[in-house]
XYZ file of N, CA and C in Angstrom:
324
model
N 1.945 20.397 -0.141
C 0.505 20.021 -0.995
C -0.670 19.895 0.093
N -1.510 20.842 -0.685
C -3.012 20.699 0.342
C -3.479 19.801 0.335
N -4.014 19.214 1.651
C -4.544 18.191 1.670
C -6.296 18.443 2.371
N -7.277 17.434 2.482
C -8.328 17.750 3.087
C -8.387 18.287 4.289
N -9.243 19.321 4.832
C -8.948 20.508 5.979
C -8.028 21.314 5.778
N -7.518 21.537 4.531
C -6.670 22.266 4.468
C -5.032 22.281 5.209
N -4.800 21.352 5.334
C -4.080 20.926 5.958
C -2.562 20.700 5.015
N -1.572 20.893 5.184
C -0.993 21.231 4.099
C 0.581 20.580 4.703
N 1.081 19.392 4.008
C 2.125 18.681 3.958
C 2.922 18.753 2.729
N 4.514 19.008 3.014
C 5.230 18.958 1.838
C 4.505 17.471 0.409
N 5.074 18.085 -0.369
C 5.053 16.638 -1.290
C 6.247 15.667 -0.938
N 7.441 16.376 -0.671
C 8.301 15.389 -0.307
C 7.882 14.446 0.871
N 7.819 14.868 2.078
C 7.070 14.443 3.266
C 6.242 13.011 2.571
N 5.168 13.381 2.293
C 4.189 12.740 1.762
C 4.891 11.334 0.376
N 5.790 12.038 -0.002
C 6.676 10.791 -0.887
C 7.166 9.912 -0.357
N 7.840 10.458 0.983
C 9.105 9.716 1.956
C 7.649 8.650 2.137
N 6.823 8.729 2.856
C 5.768 8.215 3.774
C 5.615 6.657 2.755
N 4.951 7.412 1.461
C 4.796 6.303 0.588
C 5.589 5.765 0.237
N 6.853 5.779 0.034
C 8.105 4.845 -0.134
C 8.103 3.722 1.222
N 8.325 4.426 2.374
C 8.290 3.562 3.636
C 7.162 2.366 3.442
N 5.966 2.817 2.967
C 5.043 1.763 2.839
C 4.706 0.638 1.604
N 5.800 1.464 0.389
C 6.263 0.395 -0.556
C 6.833 -0.665 0.164
N 8.027 -0.161 0.633
C 8.855 -0.920 1.561
C 8.161 -2.116 2.099
N 7.343 -1.868 3.143
C 6.724 -2.118 3.725
C 5.950 -3.376 3.175
N 5.297 -2.953 2.165
C 4.723 -4.276 1.617
C 5.175 -4.801 0.627
N 6.258 -4.620 0.162
C 7.147 -5.460 -0.477
C 7.797 -6.569 0.425
N 7.675 -6.237 1.581
C 8.308 -7.160 2.847
C 7.378 -8.152 3.161
N 5.820 -7.721 2.734
C 5.099 -9.162 3.150
C 5.348 -10.219 2.129
N 5.958 -10.444 0.828
C 6.259 -11.290 0.011
C 7.262 -12.594 1.340
N 8.709 -11.886 1.264
C 9.678 -12.844 1.854
C 8.979 -13.441 3.644
N 8.220 -12.150 4.170
C 7.649 -12.686 5.323
C 6.782 -14.366 5.043
N 5.873 -14.226 3.726
C 4.750 -14.636 3.503
C 5.571 -16.368 3.363
N 6.948 -16.091 2.640
C 7.514 -17.556 2.054
C 8.230 -17.931 3.079
N 8.913 -17.128 4.227
C 9.377 -17.422 5.182
C 8.688 -18.149 6.360
N 7.249 -18.021 6.222
C 6.420 -18.475 7.289
C 6.457 -17.721 8.551
N 6.646 -16.311 8.228
C 6.908 -15.246 9.043
C 5.768 -14.538 9.289
N 5.211 -13.748 10.477
C 3.879 -13.168 10.367
C 3.366 -12.251 9.505
N 2.943 -12.262 8.008
C 2.682 -11.130 7.180
C 1.311 -10.308 7.445
N 0.534 -11.049 8.445
C -0.998 -10.455 8.233
C -0.812 -9.021 9.651
N -0.082 -8.945 10.603
C -0.250 -8.304 11.302
C 0.400 -6.839 10.600
N 1.926 -6.846 9.639
C 2.289 -6.088 9.182
C 1.346 -5.363 8.218
N 0.251 -6.275 7.382
C -1.005 -5.960 6.272
C -1.910 -5.699 7.018
N -2.128 -5.775 8.334
C -3.078 -5.126 8.633
C -2.731 -3.289 9.112
N -1.394 -3.295 9.319
C -0.887 -1.975 9.816
C -0.803 -0.926 8.492
N -0.406 -1.571 7.369
C -0.462 -1.207 6.104
C -1.559 -0.445 5.733
N -2.738 -1.266 5.928
C -4.230 -0.852 5.686
C -4.411 -0.142 6.423
N -4.145 0.165 7.602
C -4.612 1.193 8.870
C -4.174 2.427 8.152
N -2.614 2.517 7.695
C -2.267 3.562 7.248
C -2.828 4.495 6.157
N -2.891 3.194 5.123
C -3.683 3.572 3.791
C -4.975 4.286 4.001
N -5.321 3.727 5.439
C -7.005 4.213 4.920
C -6.814 5.526 5.521
N -5.853 5.666 6.620
C -5.927 7.302 6.873
C -5.526 8.032 5.581
N -4.576 7.467 4.647
C -4.197 8.673 3.908
C -5.070 9.075 2.567
N -6.368 7.804 2.770
C -7.184 7.626 1.996
C -8.530 8.906 2.333
N -7.981 9.347 3.240
C -9.168 10.872 4.183
C -8.035 11.890 3.833
N -7.140 11.876 3.812
C -6.190 12.930 3.144
C -5.799 13.481 1.736
N -5.592 12.210 1.274
C -4.977 12.660 -0.061
C -6.826 12.355 -0.910
N -7.501 13.525 -1.098
C -8.687 13.247 -1.870
C -8.442 13.124 -3.328
N -7.349 13.435 -3.592
C -7.289 13.176 -5.074
C -7.006 12.173 -5.793
N -6.647 11.249 -4.766
C -5.945 9.931 -4.899
C -7.069 8.892 -4.409
N -8.432 8.986 -4.439
C -9.149 7.994 -4.294
C -9.210 6.627 -4.627
N -9.266 6.903 -5.842
C -9.527 6.135 -6.616
C -8.517 4.914 -6.730
N -7.369 5.444 -6.664
C -5.967 4.400 -6.973
C -5.935 3.730 -5.353
N -6.441 4.762 -4.093
C -5.836 4.452 -2.785
C -7.118 3.240 -2.533
N -8.802 3.356 -3.124
C -9.264 2.004 -2.857
C -8.960 1.149 -3.346
N -8.308 1.171 -4.639
C -8.067 0.088 -5.418
C -6.839 -0.803 -4.654
N -5.983 0.011 -4.154
C -4.858 -0.777 -3.226
C -5.495 -1.586 -2.130
N -6.692 -0.690 -1.237
C -7.150 -1.251 -0.373
C -7.835 -2.416 -0.276
N -8.821 -2.438 -1.138
C -9.439 -3.736 -1.756
C -8.253 -4.936 -2.037
N -7.569 -4.352 -2.468
C -6.417 -5.798 -3.170
C -5.972 -6.374 -1.548
N -5.510 -5.193 -1.273
C -4.900 -5.805 0.219
C -5.729 -6.512 1.283
N -6.818 -5.997 1.027
C -8.121 -6.610 2.080
C -8.053 -8.458 1.332
N -7.941 -8.379 0.267
C -8.022 -9.539 -0.559
C -6.980 -10.630 -0.228
N -5.920 -9.848 0.302
C -4.698 -10.475 0.372
C -4.793 -11.806 1.726
N -5.618 -10.710 2.808
C -5.985 -12.342 3.793
C -6.883 -13.462 3.634
N -7.370 -13.499 2.303
C -7.845 -14.510 2.045
C -7.108 -15.855 1.262
N -5.880 -15.278 0.625
C -4.953 -15.961 0.112
C -3.731 -16.718 1.164
N -4.151 -17.642 1.830
C -3.673 -18.360 2.971
C -3.283 -19.425 2.327
N -3.519 -20.274 1.663
C -2.920 -21.518 0.837
C -1.804 -21.149 0.434
N -0.933 -22.326 0.569
C 0.263 -22.450 -0.456
C -0.268 -22.540 -2.264
N -1.098 -23.212 -2.478
C -1.671 -23.006 -3.899
C -1.885 -21.131 -4.052
N -2.103 -20.363 -3.143
C -2.827 -18.952 -3.819
C -1.522 -18.760 -3.792
N -0.058 -19.032 -3.489
C 0.908 -17.611 -3.183
C 1.102 -16.917 -4.555
N 1.230 -17.515 -5.530
C 1.563 -16.796 -6.785
C 0.026 -15.669 -7.419
N -1.118 -15.638 -6.506
C -1.839 -15.070 -6.982
C -1.614 -13.893 -5.592
N -1.090 -14.006 -4.382
C -0.989 -13.007 -3.875
C 0.176 -12.714 -4.213
N 1.022 -13.069 -4.741
C 2.491 -12.653 -4.784
C 2.014 -11.310 -5.949
N 1.523 -11.620 -7.226
C 0.894 -10.798 -8.148
C 0.383 -9.826 -7.227
N -0.910 -10.052 -6.894
C -1.661 -8.708 -5.767
C -0.583 -8.234 -5.330
N 0.145 -8.264 -4.364
C 1.382 -7.604 -3.748
C 1.535 -6.300 -4.924
N 2.447 -6.983 -5.818
C 3.116 -6.147 -7.206
C 2.536 -5.275 -7.748
N 0.984 -5.749 -7.589
C -0.198 -4.562 -8.047
C -0.198 -3.867 -7.281
N -0.343 -3.903 -6.090
C -0.418 -2.615 -5.140
C 0.914 -1.998 -5.061
N 1.782 -2.369 -4.969
C 3.463 -2.000 -5.206
C 3.104 -0.868 -6.523
N 2.836 -1.497 -7.570
C 2.730 -0.831 -8.785
C 1.832 0.476 -8.801
N 0.665 0.541 -8.265
C -0.315 1.862 -7.805
C 0.142 2.369 -6.595
N 0.909 2.020 -5.844
C 1.866 2.744 -4.923
C 2.754 3.684 -5.633
N 3.315 3.276 -6.422
C 5.005 3.630 -7.083
C 3.743 4.857 -7.959
N 2.965 4.731 -8.511
C 2.402 5.749 -9.396
C 1.901 6.943 -8.547
N 1.350 6.503 -7.194
C 0.628 7.652 -6.907
C 2.267 8.350 -6.209
N 3.007 7.560 -5.856
C 4.400 8.433 -5.589
C 5.007 9.178 -6.396
N 4.825 8.753 -7.598
C 5.246 9.454 -8.645
C 4.402 10.841 -9.135
N 3.104 10.889 -9.169
C 2.425 11.528 -9.475
C 2.914 12.661 -7.920
N 3.314 12.483 -6.999
C 2.925 13.316 -6.268
C 4.257 14.394 -6.305
N 5.396 13.248 -6.616
C 6.904 13.933 -6.534
C 6.807 15.051 -8.219
N 5.581 14.571 -8.561
C 6.032 15.930 -10.228
C 4.916 16.613 -9.612
N 4.271 17.095 -8.080
C 3.468 18.267 -7.974
C 4.500 18.936 -7.197
N 4.727 20.587 -7.262
C 5.245 21.431 -6.752
C 4.458 21.670 -5.276
N 5.470 21.913 -4.147
C 4.914 22.759 -3.483
C 4.926 24.314 -3.204
C-alpha cells in the first residue's frame, strides 16, 4: 500500500499494526475497571494513531473521529461516567476495525 511521501508498506503490515492497536484499546476497559493505569496506555495509543493519520491519508475522517473520541476519554474519570467511557471505547474499536477491514481488502 502506498502511503504519504511515497512510503510503501504492505497492507498486511498495516493490518497487523491496527489489530495490535485494537487489542491495546480493548484492554483500556479492564484496566479501568480494575483500577489499573489506563491513561498511560491511552496516551500511547493516541500517539500511534496520530502518527498513523499522517501516513494513511485516505483514512483521515475515520482516524480524526477515533482521535477525538480517545481524547474525550480523559474527561470520563468518574465512576458514573463508566458506561459512556465503555461505549466510546467500543465506538473506537468499531472504527478501527472498519479501517482494518478496508485495508485488508486492498491488494499490495
